[in-house]
Amino acid sequence: SYSGGLEYKRGFKDGQFRGQEFWDANFEYRIPSLQSSWLVLQHVVFYDLGQVLEEWQQAVDDIPCMSTGLGVRLVSPRIARLVLRLDYAFAFGEHDEHGISFGAQQFF
């Protein structure tokens, strides 16, 4: 298993964390600022955390990877499953990184 960047935790390099076991949690609060029949613009505040471990017993000793940030979503109610997202994340804890995450569909 791997995690980071494009998979589960924003603000880290893609595939930065590797191991046999993992857990992840993602929290988002979305605030719609523009709504029409064709387009919804949402501002997002998020918090991601998780661990990648060789075995579950490490979960007690290792500090989870955490990041928080801001983003925007462009959602089209008329086009099925069309969501474009742009997020900027700041990692904290043992890791001092930051980065942009861009993609289609929701992050999780």
mmCIF file of N, CA and C in Angstrom:
data_model
loop_
_atom_site.group_PDB
_atom_site.id
_atom_site.type_symbol
_atom_site.label_atom_id
_atom_site.label_comp_id
_atom_site.label_asym_id
_atom_site.label_seq_id
_atom_site.Cartn_x
_atom_site.Cartn_y
_atom_site.Cartn_z
ATOM 1 N N SER A 1 0.841 -1.175 0.000
ATOM 2 C CA SER A 1 0.000 0.000 0.000
ATOM 3 C C SER A 1 0.884 1.235 0.000
ATOM 4 N N TYR A 2 0.389 2.273 -0.589
ATOM 5 C CA TYR A 2 1.094 3.546 -0.527
ATOM 6 C C TYR A 2 0.088 4.660 -0.345
ATOM 7 N N SER A 3 0.584 5.807 0.118
ATOM 8 C CA SER A 3 -0.289 6.932 0.379
ATOM 9 C C SER A 3 0.497 8.222 0.243
ATOM 10 N N GLY A 4 -0.232 9.309 0.036
ATOM 11 C CA GLY A 4 0.382 10.624 -0.108
ATOM 12 C C GLY A 4 0.028 11.234 -1.445
ATOM 13 N N GLY A 5 0.005 12.531 -1.502
ATOM 14 C CA GLY A 5 -0.196 13.247 -2.763
ATOM 15 C C GLY A 5 -1.514 12.964 -3.438
ATOM 16 N N LEU A 6 -1.487 12.190 -4.494
ATOM 17 C CA LEU A 6 -2.685 11.910 -5.266
ATOM 18 C C LEU A 6 -3.567 10.848 -4.612
ATOM 19 N N GLU A 7 -3.071 10.174 -3.606
ATOM 20 C CA GLU A 7 -3.829 9.133 -2.919
ATOM 21 C C GLU A 7 -3.980 9.462 -1.441
ATOM 22 N N TYR A 8 -5.110 9.927 -1.037
ATOM 23 C CA TYR A 8 -5.539 10.040 0.357
ATOM 24 C C TYR A 8 -5.045 11.239 1.165
ATOM 25 N N LYS A 9 -3.801 11.672 1.025
ATOM 26 C CA LYS A 9 -3.310 12.768 1.857
ATOM 27 C C LYS A 9 -2.745 13.876 0.984
ATOM 28 N N ARG A 10 -3.430 15.002 0.958
ATOM 29 C CA ARG A 10 -2.964 16.156 0.198
ATOM 30 C C ARG A 10 -1.799 16.816 0.930
ATOM 31 N N GLY A 11 -0.890 17.433 0.170
ATOM 32 C CA GLY A 11 0.247 18.124 0.763
ATOM 33 C C GLY A 11 1.507 17.283 0.827
ATOM 34 N N PHE A 12 1.436 16.040 0.421
ATOM 35 C CA PHE A 12 2.595 15.157 0.416
ATOM 36 C C PHE A 12 2.881 14.712 -1.016
ATOM 37 N N LYS A 13 4.093 14.211 -1.238
ATOM 38 C CA LYS A 13 4.442 13.695 -2.555
ATOM 39 C C LYS A 13 3.642 12.435 -2.835
ATOM 40 N N ASP A 14 3.311 12.209 -4.104
ATOM 41 C CA ASP A 14 2.555 11.024 -4.484
ATOM 42 C C ASP A 14 3.353 9.771 -4.140
ATOM 43 N N GLY A 15 2.743 8.850 -3.401
ATOM 44 C CA GLY A 15 3.396 7.602 -3.019
ATOM 45 C C GLY A 15 4.501 7.768 -1.995
ATOM 46 N N GLN A 16 4.521 8.863 -1.258
ATOM 47 C CA GLN A 16 5.591 9.147 -0.299
ATOM 48 C C GLN A 16 5.661 8.112 0.817
ATOM 49 N N PHE A 17 4.539 7.570 1.219
ATOM 50 C CA PHE A 17 4.499 6.617 2.328
ATOM 51 C C PHE A 17 4.137 5.235 1.804
ATOM 52 N N ARG A 18 4.914 4.222 2.200
ATOM 53 C CA ARG A 18 4.691 2.855 1.729
ATOM 54 C C ARG A 18 4.719 1.887 2.899
ATOM 55 N N GLY A 19 3.916 0.841 2.807
ATOM 56 C CA GLY A 19 3.877 -0.181 3.833
ATOM 57 C C GLY A 19 2.813 -1.217 3.512
ATOM 58 N N GLN A 20 2.648 -2.183 4.393
ATOM 59 C CA GLN A 20 1.689 -3.262 4.188
ATOM 60 C C GLN A 20 0.274 -2.902 4.636
ATOM 61 N N GLU A 21 0.171 -2.038 5.630
ATOM 62 C CA GLU A 21 -1.126 -1.678 6.204
ATOM 63 C C GLU A 21 -1.279 -0.158 6.182
ATOM 64 N N PHE A 22 -2.530 0.334 6.122
ATOM 65 C CA PHE A 22 -2.724 1.771 6.215
ATOM 66 C C PHE A 22 -4.132 2.092 6.681
ATOM 67 N N TRP A 23 -4.277 3.300 7.212
ATOM 68 C CA TRP A 23 -5.593 3.863 7.524
ATOM 69 C C TRP A 23 -5.548 5.340 7.157
ATOM 70 N N ASP A 24 -6.682 5.865 6.765
ATOM 71 C CA ASP A 24 -6.784 7.261 6.356
ATOM 72 C C ASP A 24 -8.125 7.837 6.776
ATOM 73 N N ALA A 25 -8.142 9.147 7.012
ATOM 74 C CA ALA A 25 -9.386 9.869 7.278
ATOM 75 C C ALA A 25 -9.287 11.229 6.590
ATOM 76 N N ASN A 26 -10.359 11.640 5.963
ATOM 77 C CA ASN A 26 -10.431 12.926 5.275
ATOM 78 C C ASN A 26 -11.690 13.646 5.719
ATOM 79 N N PHE A 27 -11.545 14.909 6.074
ATOM 80 C CA PHE A 27 -12.675 15.726 6.488
ATOM 81 C C PHE A 27 -12.696 16.984 5.630
ATOM 82 N N GLU A 28 -13.856 17.330 5.112
ATOM 83 C CA GLU A 28 -14.009 18.548 4.313
ATOM 84 C C GLU A 28 -15.247 19.305 4.759
ATOM 85 N N TYR A 29 -15.142 20.619 4.745
ATOM 86 C CA TYR A 29 -16.285 21.483 4.960
ATOM 87 C C TYR A 29 -16.401 22.343 3.713
ATOM 88 N N ARG A 30 -17.498 22.209 3.002
ATOM 89 C CA ARG A 30 -17.689 22.906 1.731
ATOM 90 C C ARG A 30 -18.707 24.020 1.888
ATOM 91 N N ILE A 31 -18.359 25.182 1.337
ATOM 92 C CA ILE A 31 -19.212 26.364 1.419
ATOM 93 C C ILE A 31 -19.561 26.790 -0.003
ATOM 94 N N PRO A 32 -20.815 26.608 -0.431
ATOM 95 C CA PRO A 32 -21.176 27.049 -1.785
ATOM 96 C C PRO A 32 -21.231 28.577 -1.852
ATOM 97 N N SER A 33 -20.528 29.148 -2.823
ATOM 98 C CA SER A 33 -20.512 30.605 -2.948
ATOM 99 C C SER A 33 -21.209 31.088 -4.219
ATOM 100 N N LEU A 34 -21.428 30.186 -5.157
ATOM 101 C CA LEU A 34 -22.133 30.526 -6.387
ATOM 102 C C LEU A 34 -22.926 29.295 -6.808
ATOM 103 N N GLN A 35 -24.205 29.491 -7.086
ATOM 104 C CA GLN A 35 -25.032 28.364 -7.511
ATOM 105 C C GLN A 35 -25.903 28.784 -8.677
ATOM 106 N N SER A 36 -25.857 27.993 -9.737
ATOM 107 C CA SER A 36 -26.760 28.172 -10.863
ATOM 108 C C SER A 36 -27.189 26.779 -11.316
ATOM 109 N N SER A 37 -28.028 26.720 -12.308
ATOM 110 C CA SER A 37 -28.475 25.405 -12.773
ATOM 111 C C SER A 37 -27.359 24.651 -13.492
ATOM 112 N N TRP A 38 -26.328 25.351 -13.958
ATOM 113 C CA TRP A 38 -25.218 24.716 -14.670
ATOM 114 C C TRP A 38 -23.942 24.595 -13.866
ATOM 115 N N LEU A 39 -23.753 25.435 -12.852
ATOM 116 C CA LEU A 39 -22.468 25.461 -12.161
ATOM 117 C C LEU A 39 -22.639 25.795 -10.679
ATOM 118 N N VAL A 40 -21.883 25.092 -9.855
ATOM 119 C CA VAL A 40 -21.796 25.388 -8.421
ATOM 120 C C VAL A 40 -20.314 25.574 -8.095
ATOM 121 N N LEU A 41 -19.989 26.690 -7.453
ATOM 122 C CA LEU A 41 -18.635 26.945 -6.988
ATOM 123 C C LEU A 41 -18.629 26.776 -5.475
ATOM 124 N N GLN A 42 -17.751 25.917 -4.993
ATOM 125 C CA GLN A 42 -17.645 25.661 -3.557
ATOM 126 C C GLN A 42 -16.242 25.992 -3.078
ATOM 127 N N HIS A 43 -16.156 26.644 -1.921
ATOM 128 C CA HIS A 43 -14.878 26.821 -1.242
ATOM 129 C C HIS A 43 -14.781 25.706 -0.204
ATOM 130 N N VAL A 44 -13.577 25.188 0.007
ATOM 131 C CA VAL A 44 -13.391 24.005 0.838
ATOM 132 C C VAL A 44 -12.290 24.251 1.867
ATOM 133 N N VAL A 45 -12.532 23.800 3.099
ATOM 134 C CA VAL A 45 -11.525 23.704 4.145
ATOM 135 C C VAL A 45 -11.416 22.222 4.457
ATOM 136 N N PHE A 46 -10.195 21.684 4.524
ATOM 137 C CA PHE A 46 -10.061 20.234 4.731
ATOM 138 C C PHE A 46 -8.959 19.890 5.710
ATOM 139 N N TYR A 47 -9.041 18.650 6.198
ATOM 140 C CA TYR A 47 -8.055 18.077 7.115
ATOM 141 C C TYR A 47 -7.911 16.608 6.755
ATOM 142 N N ASP A 48 -6.692 16.159 6.457
ATOM 143 C CA ASP A 48 -6.413 14.761 6.119
ATOM 144 C C ASP A 48 -5.431 14.194 7.141
ATOM 145 N N LEU A 49 -5.594 12.943 7.498
ATOM 146 C CA LEU A 49 -4.625 12.279 8.359
ATOM 147 C C LEU A 49 -4.639 10.787 8.096
ATOM 148 N N GLY A 50 -3.564 10.129 8.481
ATOM 149 C CA GLY A 50 -3.474 8.691 8.299
ATOM 150 C C GLY A 50 -2.061 8.190 8.532
ATOM 151 N N GLN A 51 -1.916 6.875 8.433
ATOM 152 C CA GLN A 51 -0.632 6.219 8.624
ATOM 153 C C GLN A 51 -0.478 5.105 7.604
ATOM 154 N N VAL A 52 0.761 4.871 7.192
ATOM 155 C CA VAL A 52 1.122 3.697 6.414
ATOM 156 C C VAL A 52 2.125 2.933 7.256
ATOM 157 N N LEU A 53 1.856 1.654 7.495
ATOM 158 C CA LEU A 53 2.627 0.863 8.453
ATOM 159 C C LEU A 53 3.055 -0.470 7.855
ATOM 160 N N GLU A 54 4.139 -1.025 8.359
ATOM 161 C CA GLU A 54 4.521 -2.386 7.974
ATOM 162 C C GLU A 54 3.640 -3.399 8.714
ATOM 163 N N GLU A 55 3.273 -3.086 9.951
ATOM 164 C CA GLU A 55 2.347 -3.923 10.711
ATOM 165 C C GLU A 55 1.569 -3.051 11.679
ATOM 166 N N TRP A 56 0.383 -3.491 12.075
ATOM 167 C CA TRP A 56 -0.526 -2.676 12.873
ATOM 168 C C TRP A 56 0.046 -2.284 14.226
ATOM 169 N N GLN A 57 0.954 -3.072 14.780
ATOM 170 C CA GLN A 57 1.516 -2.761 16.089
ATOM 171 C C GLN A 57 2.273 -1.429 16.073
ATOM 172 N N GLN A 58 2.734 -0.974 14.924
ATOM 173 C CA GLN A 58 3.446 0.300 14.807
ATOM 174 C C GLN A 58 2.522 1.499 15.012
ATOM 175 N N ALA A 59 1.228 1.308 14.874
ATOM 176 C CA ALA A 59 0.280 2.422 14.938
ATOM 177 C C ALA A 59 0.354 3.166 16.265
ATOM 178 N N VAL A 60 0.696 2.484 17.331
ATOM 179 C CA VAL A 60 0.777 3.112 18.646
ATOM 180 C C VAL A 60 2.014 4.010 18.739
ATOM 181 N N ASP A 61 3.118 3.590 18.122
ATOM 182 C CA ASP A 61 4.384 4.317 18.239
ATOM 183 C C ASP A 61 4.554 5.427 17.215
ATOM 184 N N ASP A 62 4.012 5.252 16.021
ATOM 185 C CA ASP A 62 4.202 6.219 14.943
ATOM 186 C C ASP A 62 3.182 7.350 15.012
ATOM 187 N N ILE A 63 3.622 8.543 14.658
ATOM 188 C CA ILE A 63 2.738 9.708 14.606
ATOM 189 C C ILE A 63 2.067 9.746 13.237
ATOM 190 N N PRO A 64 0.748 9.924 13.170
ATOM 191 C CA PRO A 64 0.076 9.974 11.865
ATOM 192 C C PRO A 64 0.570 11.155 11.026
ATOM 193 N N CYS A 65 0.479 11.004 9.718
ATOM 194 C CA CYS A 65 0.754 12.098 8.785
ATOM 195 C C CYS A 65 -0.502 12.961 8.726
ATOM 196 N N MET A 66 -0.332 14.279 8.816
ATOM 197 C CA MET A 66 -1.482 15.179 8.852
ATOM 198 C C MET A 66 -1.263 16.355 7.910
ATOM 199 N N SER A 67 -2.343 16.815 7.310
ATOM 200 C CA SER A 67 -2.285 18.030 6.494
ATOM 201 C C SER A 67 -3.630 18.734 6.568
ATOM 202 N N THR A 68 -3.591 20.028 6.314
ATOM 203 C CA THR A 68 -4.801 20.830 6.286
ATOM 204 C C THR A 68 -4.659 21.853 5.171
ATOM 205 N N GLY A 69 -5.772 22.373 4.694
ATOM 206 C CA GLY A 69 -5.664 23.354 3.625
ATOM 207 C C GLY A 69 -6.995 23.889 3.149
ATOM 208 N N LEU A 70 -6.907 24.568 2.005
ATOM 209 C CA LEU A 70 -8.055 25.219 1.382
ATOM 210 C C LEU A 70 -8.161 24.776 -0.072
ATOM 211 N N GLY A 71 -9.371 24.864 -0.607
ATOM 212 C CA GLY A 71 -9.543 24.498 -2.003
ATOM 213 C C GLY A 71 -10.823 25.059 -2.582
ATOM 214 N N VAL A 72 -11.009 24.795 -3.855
ATOM 215 C CA VAL A 72 -12.241 25.166 -4.554
ATOM 216 C C VAL A 72 -12.716 23.972 -5.360
ATOM 217 N N ARG A 73 -14.029 23.905 -5.551
ATOM 218 C CA ARG A 73 -14.657 22.869 -6.370
ATOM 219 C C ARG A 73 -15.557 23.551 -7.390
ATOM 220 N N LEU A 74 -15.504 23.075 -8.625
ATOM 221 C CA LEU A 74 -16.459 23.449 -9.663
ATOM 222 C C LEU A 74 -17.285 22.207 -9.951
ATOM 223 N N VAL A 75 -18.564 22.286 -9.680
ATOM 224 C CA VAL A 75 -19.469 21.152 -9.826
ATOM 225 C C VAL A 75 -20.549 21.544 -10.827
ATOM 226 N N SER A 76 -20.866 20.629 -11.740
ATOM 227 C CA SER A 76 -21.960 20.883 -12.672
ATOM 228 C C SER A 76 -23.122 19.960 -12.353
ATOM 229 N N PRO A 77 -24.241 20.510 -11.874
ATOM 230 C CA PRO A 77 -25.408 19.683 -11.579
ATOM 231 C C PRO A 77 -26.010 19.032 -12.830
ATOM 232 N N ARG A 78 -25.753 19.591 -13.993
ATOM 233 C CA ARG A 78 -26.347 19.081 -15.233
ATOM 234 C C ARG A 78 -25.485 18.064 -15.957
ATOM 235 N N ILE A 79 -24.218 17.972 -15.601
ATOM 236 C CA ILE A 79 -23.326 16.995 -16.230
ATOM 237 C C ILE A 79 -22.969 15.972 -15.156
ATOM 238 N N ALA A 80 -23.402 14.756 -15.351
ATOM 239 C CA ALA A 80 -23.249 13.711 -14.328
ATOM 240 C C ALA A 80 -21.790 13.546 -13.912
ATOM 241 N N ARG A 81 -21.565 13.603 -12.614
ATOM 242 C CA ARG A 81 -20.282 13.340 -11.975
ATOM 243 C C ARG A 81 -19.163 14.298 -12.370
ATOM 244 N N LEU A 82 -19.472 15.467 -12.892
ATOM 245 C CA LEU A 82 -18.424 16.426 -13.239
ATOM 246 C C LEU A 82 -18.080 17.280 -12.025
ATOM 247 N N VAL A 83 -16.886 17.063 -11.516
ATOM 248 C CA VAL A 83 -16.355 17.843 -10.399
ATOM 249 C C VAL A 83 -14.883 18.112 -10.700
ATOM 250 N N LEU A 84 -14.502 19.373 -10.715
ATOM 251 C CA LEU A 84 -13.103 19.752 -10.839
ATOM 252 C C LEU A 84 -12.669 20.357 -9.517
ATOM 253 N N ARG A 85 -11.474 19.986 -9.049
ATOM 254 C CA ARG A 85 -11.028 20.453 -7.742
ATOM 255 C C ARG A 85 -9.595 20.960 -7.796
ATOM 256 N N LEU A 86 -9.325 21.942 -6.966
ATOM 257 C CA LEU A 86 -7.992 22.492 -6.790
ATOM 258 C C LEU A 86 -7.808 22.743 -5.301
ATOM 259 N N ASP A 87 -6.803 22.099 -4.707
ATOM 260 C CA ASP A 87 -6.559 22.208 -3.270
ATOM 261 C C ASP A 87 -5.114 22.618 -3.021
ATOM 262 N N TYR A 88 -4.897 23.369 -1.945
ATOM 263 C CA TYR A 88 -3.548 23.682 -1.483
ATOM 264 C C TYR A 88 -3.450 23.213 -0.043
ATOM 265 N N ALA A 89 -2.491 22.325 0.228
ATOM 266 C CA ALA A 89 -2.383 21.704 1.546
ATOM 267 C C ALA A 89 -1.052 22.021 2.213
ATOM 268 N N PHE A 90 -1.106 22.124 3.538
ATOM 269 C CA PHE A 90 0.069 22.286 4.378
ATOM 270 C C PHE A 90 0.162 21.060 5.280
ATOM 271 N N ALA A 91 1.267 20.340 5.192
ATOM 272 C CA ALA A 91 1.484 19.193 6.075
ATOM 273 C C ALA A 91 2.107 19.685 7.375
ATOM 274 N N PHE A 92 1.839 18.990 8.459
ATOM 275 C CA PHE A 92 2.441 19.366 9.738
ATOM 276 C C PHE A 92 2.703 18.121 10.555
ATOM 277 N N GLY A 93 3.350 18.297 11.680
ATOM 278 C CA GLY A 93 3.798 17.167 12.482
ATOM 279 C C GLY A 93 5.253 16.888 12.137
ATOM 280 N N GLU A 94 5.591 15.630 11.931
ATOM 281 C CA GLU A 94 6.960 15.253 11.574
ATOM 282 C C GLU A 94 7.339 15.744 10.174
ATOM 283 N N HIS A 95 6.357 15.997 9.335
ATOM 284 C CA HIS A 95 6.608 16.369 7.944
ATOM 285 C C HIS A 95 6.235 17.830 7.742
ATOM 286 N N ASP A 96 7.145 18.580 7.160
ATOM 287 C CA ASP A 96 6.913 20.002 6.908
ATOM 288 C C ASP A 96 6.897 20.212 5.401
ATOM 289 N N GLU A 97 5.779 19.915 4.769
ATOM 290 C CA GLU A 97 5.670 20.008 3.326
ATOM 291 C C GLU A 97 4.388 20.744 2.971
ATOM 292 N N HIS A 98 4.237 21.070 1.708
ATOM 293 C CA HIS A 98 3.016 21.681 1.218
ATOM 294 C C HIS A 98 2.939 21.418 -0.274
ATOM 295 N N GLY A 99 1.746 21.545 -0.824
ATOM 296 C CA GLY A 99 1.618 21.303 -2.246
ATOM 297 C C GLY A 99 0.217 21.505 -2.764
ATOM 298 N N ILE A 100 0.131 21.523 -4.075
ATOM 299 C CA ILE A 100 -1.130 21.696 -4.784
ATOM 300 C C ILE A 100 -1.623 20.338 -5.249
ATOM 301 N N SER A 101 -2.908 20.118 -5.124
ATOM 302 C CA SER A 101 -3.553 18.909 -5.620
ATOM 303 C C SER A 101 -4.661 19.339 -6.575
ATOM 304 N N PHE A 102 -4.630 18.834 -7.786
ATOM 305 C CA PHE A 102 -5.630 19.170 -8.799
ATOM 306 C C PHE A 102 -6.172 17.880 -9.366
ATOM 307 N N GLY A 103 -7.467 17.837 -9.634
ATOM 308 C CA GLY A 103 -7.999 16.627 -10.218
ATOM 309 C C GLY A 103 -9.462 16.731 -10.568
ATOM 310 N N ALA A 104 -9.957 15.644 -11.133
ATOM 311 C CA ALA A 104 -11.371 15.509 -11.434
ATOM 312 C C ALA A 104 -11.987 14.586 -10.389
ATOM 313 N N GLN A 105 -13.249 14.781 -10.117
ATOM 314 C CA GLN A 105 -13.992 14.044 -9.103
ATOM 315 C C GLN A 105 -13.551 14.474 -7.714
ATOM 316 N N GLN A 106 -14.208 13.956 -6.719
ATOM 317 C CA GLN A 106 -13.892 14.312 -5.334
ATOM 318 C C GLN A 106 -12.612 13.616 -4.909
ATOM 319 N N PHE A 107 -11.979 14.138 -3.870
ATOM 320 C CA PHE A 107 -10.706 13.593 -3.395
ATOM 321 C C PHE A 107 -10.878 12.212 -2.780
ATOM 322 N N PHE A 108 -11.987 11.987 -2.123
ATOM 323 C CA PHE A 108 -12.197 10.690 -1.460
ATOM 324 C C PHE A 108 -13.547 10.133 -1.816
#
